[in-house]
Amino acid sequence: MAFTIRGTIMQTPTAEHLQVLQDHVVTVSDDGVISSVVPGSAHEGSVEVTLAEGEILLPGLIDLHVHAPQWPQLGSRLDKPLEDWLFEHTFPLEARFADLSFAAEVWPSLVGGLLGLGTTTAVYYSSIHPGATQALAAECLRQGQRAFVGRVAMDHLEGTPEWYRDSDARSAVEASHQSIVDIEALDPSGLVRPIITPRFIPACSDALLEGLGELAASSGALVQTHCSESDWEHQYVIERYGVTDSVALERFGLLQTPSVLAHAGHLTPDDDLVLAGTNAGIAHCPLSNSYFGNAVFPLRRVTDAGVKVGLGTDIAGGADPSLLAQCAYAVTGSRMLEDGVNSAVDAESRGLVSSRVDMIKAFYLATVGGADVLGLPVGILEAGRAFDAFVVRTGDQTSVRRWPELDDDEAVFERLVRLARASDIVSVWVNGTEVQTRQVS
Ligand code: GUN
Ligand code: FE
């Protein structure tokens, strides 16, 4: 399986720096880990894969927040506020995954679809069903996607419908524990791993949150949940506990292992300080936030405060499954936050100064940022990290045109992130194994 690949690499080792390695050779060892990245002129011996003119090799994308059972709803049913959307559209769809034959229709399309977009790592919420959850983990393994898969835990008598909830806190914790055991047994290699998944505070009883905090401590498994997503959700937690989500989650022991907190658009500066002192990171889902968040996530403030942040699609609250597209949405949202959105307000007081981020920072979050949140050695193509990568075609006959007389590297990179489509992504590797190839005519 050891192989070498030669071509041009674009990646972001820091949030400020676009690194372009023209004509380099990446050598990948049998275990899928990169052993060297050297200039083509310094490489001796043969090369298995040579990229064609215009093709660019990039580190694989890390989607920190995917609701797998919402895949059939992608692109639709975005008309209601979060609390109504969950009960009217989303819980009924998720409840169908009690039927394993329905799951068997959905999972291959989801996992294959995301891999085809360059998403080499995905962090999934499954449904409450152990069977569908195990089937999702098996499908990730079958298609070779690096993944965290979580059985959703939710038992609250008001925050969930009686036809889609765990029967009580004790059995929910036990089912989540069993799911950890089952997924670890399925894949001892650790490419696919379990993650503890209390849906969000409004859907969970205190006993469940406490029990899952204890499970995190005893198992060491990662945790994912939603945090300060919307006005309603943020206020609900303050009314229930007198503190914000991040403080409540920390008290329940849910931030001790690496934790992925989705959205967090309503974090306060005090929350920034709480989170910066924990193992938690944020899944910033910019498109979803414009539908359900009621505000733009203060990305720049939160990263400046030292909190870890990566990107997520929030399929299907986010209607676009592409993480490259989320990079562009993150940039767009940050510009709207900086300038403000209401022209009836004076320009000087309309926005929040120093909020904008650029595409280099956005891509950094989609790769290195996500890797840091999860504690995975991926995100950059360099010796010692796993070879998770994808190739994008640019030039004529692609969505990413080139204008050699006008373009510099940064212009090509920005255009690639904004405009590349699935049809331009020709190869995808996870842990040194090619998991998708697209024939081009
Ligand atoms: N909060 C609780 N459940 C969900 C969900 O499925 N999607 C989003 N966006 N927020 C949630
Ligand atoms: Fe979500």
Tab-separated table of C-alpha atoms and ligand atoms in Angstrom:
chain	number	residue	atom	x	y	z
A	1	MET	CA	0.000	0.000	0.000
A	2	ALA	CA	2.972	2.359	0.429
A	3	PHE	CA	2.969	4.831	-2.412
A	4	THR	CA	4.207	8.180	-3.668
A	5	ILE	CA	2.269	11.001	-5.257
A	6	ARG	CA	3.735	13.966	-7.137
A	7	GLY	CA	2.110	17.318	-7.768
A	8	THR	CA	1.292	20.750	-6.392
A	9	ILE	CA	0.005	20.999	-2.812
A	10	MET	CA	-2.007	23.859	-1.336
A	11	GLN	CA	-2.585	23.909	2.439
A	12	THR	CA	-2.737	26.188	5.480
A	13	PRO	CA	-0.283	25.233	8.252
A	14	THR	CA	-1.400	28.336	10.169
A	15	ALA	CA	-4.541	30.471	10.049
A	16	GLU	CA	-2.552	33.233	8.333
A	17	HIS	CA	-0.425	31.336	5.847
A	18	LEU	CA	-1.229	29.705	2.516
A	19	GLN	CA	1.544	27.243	1.733
A	20	VAL	CA	1.954	26.309	-1.923
A	21	LEU	CA	4.367	23.458	-2.601
A	22	GLN	CA	4.940	23.322	-6.366
A	23	ASP	CA	5.911	19.920	-7.749
A	24	HIS	CA	6.430	18.037	-4.492
A	25	VAL	CA	6.475	14.320	-3.806
A	26	VAL	CA	4.540	12.896	-0.860
A	27	THR	CA	5.610	9.435	0.310
A	28	VAL	CA	3.043	7.499	2.307
A	29	SER	CA	3.999	4.405	4.321
A	30	ASP	CA	2.059	1.177	4.629
A	31	ASP	CA	0.273	2.401	7.748
A	32	GLY	CA	-1.190	5.405	5.867
A	33	VAL	CA	1.118	7.921	7.528
A	34	ILE	CA	3.141	10.409	5.476
A	35	SER	CA	6.855	9.663	5.771
A	36	SER	CA	8.150	12.601	3.714
A	37	VAL	CA	7.180	15.589	1.578
A	38	VAL	CA	10.075	16.743	-0.623
A	39	PRO	CA	10.580	18.797	-3.810
A	40	GLY	CA	10.235	16.681	-6.952
A	41	SER	CA	13.862	17.444	-7.847
A	42	ALA	CA	15.031	15.905	-4.551
A	43	HIS	CA	13.041	12.685	-4.944
A	44	GLU	CA	14.746	9.517	-6.098
A	45	GLY	CA	12.927	6.476	-7.439
A	46	SER	CA	9.577	5.975	-9.054
A	47	VAL	CA	6.305	7.737	-8.372
A	48	GLU	CA	2.968	5.898	-8.514
A	49	VAL	CA	0.643	8.852	-8.991
A	50	THR	CA	1.550	12.025	-10.896
A	51	LEU	CA	-1.071	14.749	-10.894
A	52	ALA	CA	-2.059	16.191	-14.260
A	53	GLU	CA	-1.574	19.828	-15.261
A	54	GLY	CA	-3.942	22.009	-13.205
A	55	GLU	CA	-4.651	19.383	-10.553
A	56	ILE	CA	-4.068	20.425	-6.937
A	57	LEU	CA	-3.607	18.214	-3.886
A	58	LEU	CA	-5.215	19.444	-0.661
A	59	PRO	CA	-5.517	18.033	2.871
A	60	GLY	CA	-8.859	16.296	3.493
A	61	LEU	CA	-11.732	18.307	4.938
A	62	ILE	CA	-13.107	17.684	8.431
A	63	ASP	CA	-16.838	18.139	8.921
A	64	LEU	CA	-17.358	18.482	12.671
A	65	HIS	CA	-21.153	18.389	12.626
A	66	VAL	CA	-23.418	16.153	10.546
A	67	HIS	CA	-26.888	14.847	11.426
A	68	ALA	CA	-26.786	11.664	9.367
A	69	PRO	CA	-30.508	10.826	9.461
A	70	GLN	CA	-31.368	14.312	8.189
A	71	TRP	CA	-29.687	13.570	4.810
A	72	PRO	CA	-33.037	12.907	3.058
A	73	GLN	CA	-34.167	16.381	4.173
A	74	LEU	CA	-31.119	18.174	2.758
A	75	GLY	CA	-32.029	21.380	0.934
A	76	SER	CA	-35.619	21.451	2.147
A	77	ARG	CA	-37.879	22.232	5.141
A	78	LEU	CA	-36.014	25.237	6.447
A	79	ASP	CA	-39.081	27.341	7.116
A	80	LYS	CA	-39.496	27.113	10.897
A	81	PRO	CA	-37.583	28.270	13.980
A	82	LEU	CA	-35.382	25.569	15.528
A	83	GLU	CA	-37.809	24.415	18.223
A	84	ASP	CA	-40.687	23.963	15.721
A	85	TRP	CA	-38.467	22.559	12.951
A	86	LEU	CA	-37.300	19.788	15.296
A	87	PHE	CA	-40.819	18.640	16.215
A	88	GLU	CA	-42.490	19.151	12.830
A	89	HIS	CA	-39.827	17.954	10.406
A	90	THR	CA	-36.732	16.533	11.998
A	91	PHE	CA	-37.832	14.224	14.819
A	92	PRO	CA	-40.402	12.480	12.538
A	93	LEU	CA	-37.687	11.856	9.934
A	94	GLU	CA	-35.168	10.608	12.508
A	95	ALA	CA	-37.806	8.299	14.060
A	96	ARG	CA	-37.957	6.392	10.752
A	97	PHE	CA	-34.464	5.048	11.384
A	98	ALA	CA	-35.990	2.441	13.695
A	99	ASP	CA	-36.382	0.725	10.311
A	100	LEU	CA	-32.980	-0.649	9.332
A	101	SER	CA	-33.970	-0.992	5.701
A	102	PHE	CA	-34.545	2.783	5.548
A	103	ALA	CA	-31.119	3.345	7.125
A	104	ALA	CA	-29.640	1.006	4.523
A	105	GLU	CA	-31.014	3.267	1.767
A	106	VAL	CA	-29.679	6.464	3.304
A	107	TRP	CA	-26.241	5.714	4.766
A	108	PRO	CA	-24.378	4.718	1.565
A	109	SER	CA	-25.573	7.831	-0.249
A	110	LEU	CA	-24.599	10.098	2.653
A	111	VAL	CA	-21.134	8.674	3.268
A	112	GLY	CA	-20.322	8.421	-0.435
A	113	GLY	CA	-21.687	11.905	-1.073
A	114	LEU	CA	-19.527	13.489	1.615
A	115	LEU	CA	-16.388	11.600	0.600
A	116	GLY	CA	-16.962	12.808	-2.956
A	117	LEU	CA	-16.842	16.384	-1.675
A	118	GLY	CA	-13.444	15.843	-0.046
A	119	THR	CA	-14.798	15.268	3.473
A	120	THR	CA	-12.326	12.678	4.713
A	121	THR	CA	-13.431	12.954	8.364
A	122	ALA	CA	-17.031	13.382	9.506
A	123	VAL	CA	-18.461	13.673	13.011
A	124	TYR	CA	-21.955	12.185	12.914
A	125	TYR	CA	-25.044	12.308	15.062
A	126	SER	CA	-26.974	9.163	14.227
A	127	SER	CA	-30.528	8.663	15.551
A	128	ILE	CA	-31.513	7.284	18.960
A	129	HIS	CA	-31.498	3.748	17.480
A	130	PRO	CA	-28.587	1.419	18.309
A	131	GLY	CA	-29.126	-0.624	15.113
A	132	ALA	CA	-29.066	2.335	12.713
A	133	THR	CA	-26.094	3.791	14.592
A	134	GLN	CA	-24.068	0.610	14.247
A	135	ALA	CA	-25.043	0.402	10.560
A	136	LEU	CA	-23.774	3.946	10.013
A	137	ALA	CA	-20.445	3.108	11.642
A	138	ALA	CA	-20.203	0.003	9.446
A	139	GLU	CA	-20.933	2.045	6.307
A	140	CYS	CA	-18.199	4.578	7.160
A	141	LEU	CA	-15.791	1.687	7.627
A	142	ARG	CA	-16.926	0.018	4.383
A	143	GLN	CA	-16.363	3.198	2.357
A	144	GLY	CA	-13.198	4.092	4.270
A	145	GLN	CA	-14.275	7.402	5.782
A	146	ARG	CA	-12.659	8.503	9.037
A	147	ALA	CA	-15.582	9.123	11.356
A	148	PHE	CA	-16.957	9.609	14.826
A	149	VAL	CA	-20.441	8.114	15.143
A	150	GLY	CA	-22.760	8.889	18.050
A	151	ARG	CA	-26.034	7.341	19.142
A	152	VAL	CA	-28.218	10.334	20.023
A	153	ALA	CA	-29.346	10.402	23.662
A	154	MET	CA	-32.554	12.336	24.473
A	155	ASP	CA	-35.100	11.625	27.189
A	156	HIS	CA	-36.606	14.951	28.301
A	157	LEU	CA	-40.380	14.795	28.693
A	158	GLU	CA	-41.014	18.267	27.257
A	159	GLY	CA	-37.997	18.594	24.979
A	160	THR	CA	-38.757	15.443	22.966
A	161	PRO	CA	-41.935	13.791	21.620
A	162	GLU	CA	-43.033	10.559	23.311
A	163	TRP	CA	-42.646	8.731	19.965
A	164	TYR	CA	-38.972	9.678	19.603
A	165	ARG	CA	-37.104	9.548	22.896
A	166	ASP	CA	-35.155	7.237	25.164
A	167	SER	CA	-37.478	5.640	27.701
A	168	ASP	CA	-35.479	6.913	30.717
A	169	ALA	CA	-32.079	8.273	31.671
A	170	ARG	CA	-30.669	4.980	32.907
A	171	SER	CA	-31.501	2.989	29.797
A	172	ALA	CA	-30.257	5.879	27.610
A	173	VAL	CA	-26.858	5.899	29.318
A	174	GLU	CA	-26.691	2.117	29.018
A	175	ALA	CA	-27.564	2.245	25.297
A	176	SER	CA	-24.901	4.906	24.701
A	177	HIS	CA	-22.386	2.807	26.621
A	178	GLN	CA	-23.262	-0.287	24.580
A	179	SER	CA	-22.920	1.708	21.363
A	180	ILE	CA	-19.361	2.699	22.376
A	181	VAL	CA	-18.510	-0.960	23.003
A	182	ASP	CA	-20.079	-2.071	19.706
A	183	ILE	CA	-18.367	0.550	17.538
A	184	GLU	CA	-14.985	-0.111	19.150
A	185	ALA	CA	-15.468	-3.834	18.472
A	186	LEU	CA	-16.439	-3.126	14.856
A	187	ASP	CA	-13.262	-1.206	14.107
A	188	PRO	CA	-10.291	-1.931	16.357
A	189	SER	CA	-8.164	0.165	13.952
A	190	GLY	CA	-9.887	3.304	15.239
A	191	LEU	CA	-10.689	4.821	11.826
A	192	VAL	CA	-14.332	4.849	12.959
A	193	ARG	CA	-14.845	5.755	16.584
A	194	PRO	CA	-17.784	6.285	18.946
A	195	ILE	CA	-18.762	9.655	20.384
A	196	ILE	CA	-21.120	10.356	23.292
A	197	THR	CA	-24.033	12.425	21.999
A	198	PRO	CA	-26.477	14.174	24.336
A	199	ARG	CA	-28.594	15.935	21.692
A	200	PHE	CA	-28.747	19.284	23.501
A	201	ILE	CA	-29.720	20.398	26.976
A	202	PRO	CA	-33.443	20.995	26.204
A	203	ALA	CA	-33.788	17.343	25.055
A	204	CYS	CA	-32.020	15.806	28.075
A	205	SER	CA	-32.937	15.333	31.740
A	206	ASP	CA	-30.407	16.242	34.423
A	207	ALA	CA	-29.993	12.536	35.194
A	208	LEU	CA	-29.112	11.823	31.567
A	209	LEU	CA	-26.582	14.680	31.330
A	210	GLU	CA	-25.003	13.533	34.593
A	211	GLY	CA	-24.904	9.903	33.472
A	212	LEU	CA	-23.296	10.787	30.147
A	213	GLY	CA	-20.702	12.956	31.928
A	214	GLU	CA	-19.801	9.901	34.017
A	215	LEU	CA	-19.685	7.775	30.875
A	216	ALA	CA	-17.258	10.269	29.298
A	217	ALA	CA	-15.027	10.034	32.364
A	218	SER	CA	-15.066	6.234	32.505
A	219	SER	CA	-14.767	5.567	28.757
A	220	GLY	CA	-12.587	8.511	27.705
A	221	ALA	CA	-14.793	8.819	24.614
A	222	LEU	CA	-15.283	12.190	22.941
A	223	VAL	CA	-18.537	14.107	23.457
A	224	GLN	CA	-20.668	16.147	21.056
A	225	THR	CA	-23.698	18.307	21.690
A	226	HIS	CA	-25.243	21.635	20.674
A	227	CYS	CA	-24.331	24.793	22.570
A	228	SER	CA	-25.938	28.249	22.688
A	229	GLU	CA	-27.352	27.790	19.198
A	230	SER	CA	-30.324	30.170	19.064
A	231	ASP	CA	-32.023	32.827	21.199
A	232	TRP	CA	-34.598	30.281	22.352
A	233	GLU	CA	-32.072	27.563	23.190
A	234	HIS	CA	-29.633	29.934	24.905
A	235	GLN	CA	-32.389	31.485	27.065
A	236	TYR	CA	-33.900	28.091	27.871
A	237	VAL	CA	-30.653	26.943	29.489
A	238	ILE	CA	-30.261	30.186	31.441
A	239	GLU	CA	-33.817	29.777	32.767
A	240	ARG	CA	-33.276	26.099	33.655
A	241	TYR	CA	-29.892	26.438	35.348
A	242	GLY	CA	-29.171	30.144	35.825
A	243	VAL	CA	-26.007	29.743	33.727
A	244	THR	CA	-25.156	29.468	30.030
A	245	ASP	CA	-24.712	26.207	28.089
A	246	SER	CA	-20.940	26.086	28.395
A	247	VAL	CA	-21.015	26.407	32.203
A	248	ALA	CA	-23.838	23.867	32.520
A	249	LEU	CA	-22.082	21.382	30.217
A	250	GLU	CA	-18.864	21.743	32.176
A	251	ARG	CA	-20.706	21.104	35.468
A	252	PHE	CA	-22.176	17.902	34.031
A	253	GLY	CA	-18.672	16.696	33.156
A	254	LEU	CA	-19.307	16.892	29.438
A	255	LEU	CA	-16.252	19.012	28.573
A	256	GLN	CA	-13.500	16.866	30.104
A	257	THR	CA	-12.697	14.749	27.049
A	258	PRO	CA	-12.403	16.471	23.655
A	259	SER	CA	-15.908	17.808	23.071
A	260	VAL	CA	-17.463	19.200	19.902
A	261	LEU	CA	-19.958	21.971	20.615
A	262	ALA	CA	-22.083	22.822	17.614
A	263	HIS	CA	-22.994	26.403	16.664
A	264	ALA	CA	-22.285	28.478	19.787
A	265	GLY	CA	-23.452	31.679	18.098
A	266	HIS	CA	-24.624	33.114	21.405
A	267	LEU	CA	-21.431	32.499	23.394
A	268	THR	CA	-20.573	35.361	25.730
A	269	PRO	CA	-17.000	36.579	26.326
A	270	ASP	CA	-17.237	34.806	29.714
A	271	ASP	CA	-18.096	31.582	27.865
A	272	ASP	CA	-14.971	32.087	25.727
A	273	LEU	CA	-12.910	32.018	28.924
A	274	VAL	CA	-14.683	28.894	30.204
A	275	LEU	CA	-14.171	27.015	26.929
A	276	ALA	CA	-10.571	28.110	26.441
A	277	GLY	CA	-9.789	26.326	29.716
A	278	THR	CA	-11.363	23.016	28.659
A	279	ASN	CA	-10.955	20.301	26.028
A	280	ALA	CA	-13.955	21.594	24.129
A	281	GLY	CA	-13.929	23.008	20.628
A	282	ILE	CA	-16.628	24.529	18.476
A	283	ALA	CA	-18.188	23.271	15.257
A	284	HIS	CA	-18.937	26.527	13.457
A	285	CYS	CA	-21.784	25.925	10.990
A	286	PRO	CA	-22.178	29.248	9.185
A	287	LEU	CA	-24.958	28.399	6.723
A	288	SER	CA	-27.102	26.657	9.338
A	289	ASN	CA	-26.706	29.640	11.629
A	290	SER	CA	-28.345	31.923	9.075
A	291	TYR	CA	-31.486	29.784	9.303
A	292	PHE	CA	-31.568	28.722	12.951
A	293	GLY	CA	-28.966	30.741	14.853
A	294	ASN	CA	-30.634	34.185	15.026
A	295	ALA	CA	-27.133	35.703	14.962
A	296	VAL	CA	-23.709	35.394	13.338
A	297	PHE	CA	-21.151	33.390	15.328
A	298	PRO	CA	-18.376	35.800	16.480
A	299	LEU	CA	-15.661	33.650	14.924
A	300	ARG	CA	-12.820	36.084	15.191
A	301	ARG	CA	-13.492	37.004	18.827
A	302	VAL	CA	-13.785	33.358	19.867
A	303	THR	CA	-10.616	32.182	18.085
A	304	ASP	CA	-8.721	35.231	19.383
A	305	ALA	CA	-9.774	34.140	22.893
A	306	GLY	CA	-7.978	30.820	22.344
A	307	VAL	CA	-10.999	28.566	21.852
A	308	LYS	CA	-10.559	25.746	19.322
A	309	VAL	CA	-12.848	26.057	16.307
A	310	GLY	CA	-13.488	23.903	13.227
A	311	LEU	CA	-16.237	23.943	10.595
A	312	GLY	CA	-19.401	21.895	10.135
A	313	THR	CA	-22.216	21.617	7.644
A	314	ASP	CA	-24.931	20.782	10.221
A	315	ILE	CA	-26.634	18.680	7.561
A	316	ALA	CA	-29.554	19.243	7.199
A	317	GLY	CA	-30.032	22.470	9.182
A	318	GLY	CA	-27.292	23.572	6.807
A	319	ALA	CA	-28.520	22.980	3.279
A	320	ASP	CA	-25.112	22.638	1.613
A	321	PRO	CA	-23.121	19.422	2.198
A	322	SER	CA	-19.820	20.873	0.959
A	323	LEU	CA	-17.260	21.914	3.512
A	324	LEU	CA	-15.512	24.063	0.902
A	325	ALA	CA	-18.821	25.910	0.590
A	326	GLN	CA	-18.907	26.321	4.390
A	327	CYS	CA	-15.518	28.045	4.159
A	328	ALA	CA	-17.064	30.586	1.820
A	329	TYR	CA	-20.131	30.976	4.064
A	330	ALA	CA	-17.856	31.548	7.066
A	331	VAL	CA	-16.106	34.364	5.216
A	332	THR	CA	-19.423	35.845	4.046
A	333	GLY	CA	-20.959	35.680	7.528
A	334	SER	CA	-17.932	37.326	9.097
A	335	ARG	CA	-18.167	40.191	6.605
A	336	MET	CA	-21.860	40.688	7.406
A	337	LEU	CA	-21.055	40.692	11.119
A	338	GLU	CA	-18.331	43.272	10.591
A	339	ASP	CA	-20.446	45.617	8.448
A	340	GLY	CA	-23.844	44.902	10.025
A	341	VAL	CA	-27.010	44.135	8.106
A	342	ASN	CA	-29.540	46.890	8.716
A	343	SER	CA	-29.074	49.881	6.414
A	344	ALA	CA	-31.447	51.923	8.614
A	345	VAL	CA	-28.715	51.957	11.274
A	346	ASP	CA	-25.762	54.368	10.905
A	347	ALA	CA	-22.777	52.711	9.262
A	348	GLU	CA	-20.548	53.452	12.283
A	349	SER	CA	-22.731	51.524	14.706
A	350	ARG	CA	-24.183	48.938	12.303
A	351	GLY	CA	-21.584	46.196	12.633
A	352	LEU	CA	-18.943	44.731	14.915
A	353	VAL	CA	-15.442	45.967	14.087
A	354	SER	CA	-12.632	43.486	13.435
A	355	SER	CA	-14.920	40.537	12.758
A	356	ARG	CA	-13.925	39.539	9.251
A	357	VAL	CA	-11.894	36.459	8.408
A	358	ASP	CA	-10.350	35.535	5.064
A	359	MET	CA	-10.391	32.312	3.048
A	360	ILE	CA	-7.021	31.171	4.379
A	361	LYS	CA	-8.337	31.231	7.927
A	362	ALA	CA	-11.588	29.542	6.872
A	363	PHE	CA	-9.717	26.700	5.146
A	364	TYR	CA	-7.420	26.378	8.157
A	365	LEU	CA	-10.516	25.834	10.323
A	366	ALA	CA	-11.875	23.227	7.868
A	367	THR	CA	-8.630	21.236	8.091
A	368	VAL	CA	-6.212	21.955	10.956
A	369	GLY	CA	-8.890	23.524	13.154
A	370	GLY	CA	-11.095	20.426	12.971
A	371	ALA	CA	-8.114	18.127	13.496
A	372	ASP	CA	-7.169	20.047	16.650
A	373	VAL	CA	-10.704	19.854	18.038
A	374	LEU	CA	-10.724	16.068	17.535
A	375	GLY	CA	-7.087	15.475	18.493
A	376	LEU	CA	-6.371	13.763	15.146
A	377	PRO	CA	-3.010	13.864	13.337
A	378	VAL	CA	-4.469	15.047	10.000
A	379	GLY	CA	-5.196	18.455	8.427
A	380	ILE	CA	-1.764	19.145	6.878
A	381	LEU	CA	0.226	17.065	4.426
A	382	GLU	CA	3.464	16.713	6.358
A	383	ALA	CA	5.573	13.856	7.709
A	384	GLY	CA	4.013	12.156	10.713
A	385	ARG	CA	0.389	12.905	9.826
A	386	ALA	CA	-2.040	10.502	8.159
A	387	PHE	CA	-2.472	10.912	4.402
A	388	ASP	CA	-6.070	12.184	4.217
A	389	ALA	CA	-6.242	14.221	1.023
A	390	PHE	CA	-8.149	15.051	-2.144
A	391	VAL	CA	-7.386	16.312	-5.622
A	392	VAL	CA	-9.214	19.195	-7.312
A	393	ARG	CA	-8.997	19.808	-11.064
A	394	THR	CA	-8.667	23.415	-12.167
A	395	GLY	CA	-8.539	25.038	-15.603
A	396	ASP	CA	-10.664	24.706	-18.735
A	397	GLN	CA	-13.580	22.245	-18.499
A	398	THR	CA	-13.715	22.724	-14.704
A	399	SER	CA	-15.563	25.096	-12.364
A	400	VAL	CA	-12.231	26.657	-11.373
A	401	ARG	CA	-10.957	28.619	-14.388
A	402	ARG	CA	-7.338	29.762	-14.502
A	403	TRP	CA	-6.114	33.121	-15.813
A	404	PRO	CA	-2.343	32.717	-15.738
A	405	GLU	CA	-1.651	36.341	-16.616
A	406	LEU	CA	-3.776	37.588	-13.737
A	407	ASP	CA	-3.673	34.885	-11.090
A	408	ASP	CA	-1.313	34.542	-8.177
A	409	ASP	CA	-1.414	31.493	-5.889
A	410	GLU	CA	-3.796	33.099	-3.426
A	411	ALA	CA	-6.283	33.979	-6.175
A	412	VAL	CA	-6.258	30.384	-7.450
A	413	PHE	CA	-6.715	29.032	-3.923
A	414	GLU	CA	-9.598	31.389	-3.121
A	415	ARG	CA	-11.312	30.597	-6.393
A	416	LEU	CA	-10.844	26.885	-5.843
A	417	VAL	CA	-12.425	27.016	-2.380
A	418	ARG	CA	-15.346	29.146	-3.588
A	419	LEU	CA	-16.029	27.472	-6.917
A	420	ALA	CA	-14.867	23.830	-6.923
A	421	ARG	CA	-17.781	21.402	-7.239
A	422	ALA	CA	-17.966	17.647	-6.635
A	423	SER	CA	-17.356	17.115	-10.367
A	424	ASP	CA	-13.945	18.804	-9.991
A	425	ILE	CA	-12.863	16.481	-7.150
A	426	VAL	CA	-11.214	13.520	-8.851
A	427	SER	CA	-9.525	11.502	-6.085
A	428	VAL	CA	-9.973	11.170	-2.342
A	429	TRP	CA	-7.682	9.312	0.086
A	430	VAL	CA	-8.215	8.445	3.735
A	431	ASN	CA	-5.321	7.083	5.761
A	432	GLY	CA	-3.352	6.378	2.586
A	433	THR	CA	-6.149	4.441	0.875
A	434	GLU	CA	-7.828	5.832	-2.226
A	435	VAL	CA	-11.517	5.755	-1.346
A	436	GLN	CA	-12.994	7.562	-4.351
A	437	THR	CA	-11.896	8.139	-7.925
A	438	ARG	CA	-13.828	10.033	-10.577
A	439	GLN	CA	-13.164	9.299	-14.235
A	440	VAL	CA	-12.758	12.440	-16.319
A	441	SER	CA	-13.217	12.403	-20.037
B	1	GUN	N1	-30.481	21.183	18.315
B	1	GUN	C1	-30.947	19.997	18.706
B	1	GUN	N2	-31.101	19.160	17.683
B	1	GUN	C2	-30.694	19.826	16.596
B	1	GUN	C3	-30.596	19.481	15.232
B	1	GUN	O1	-30.934	18.381	14.780
B	1	GUN	N3	-30.128	20.450	14.403
B	1	GUN	C4	-29.761	21.670	14.855
B	1	GUN	N4	-29.287	22.569	14.002
B	1	GUN	N5	-29.861	22.024	16.132
B	1	GUN	C5	-30.324	21.106	16.990
B	2	FE	FE	-26.950	20.395	14.635
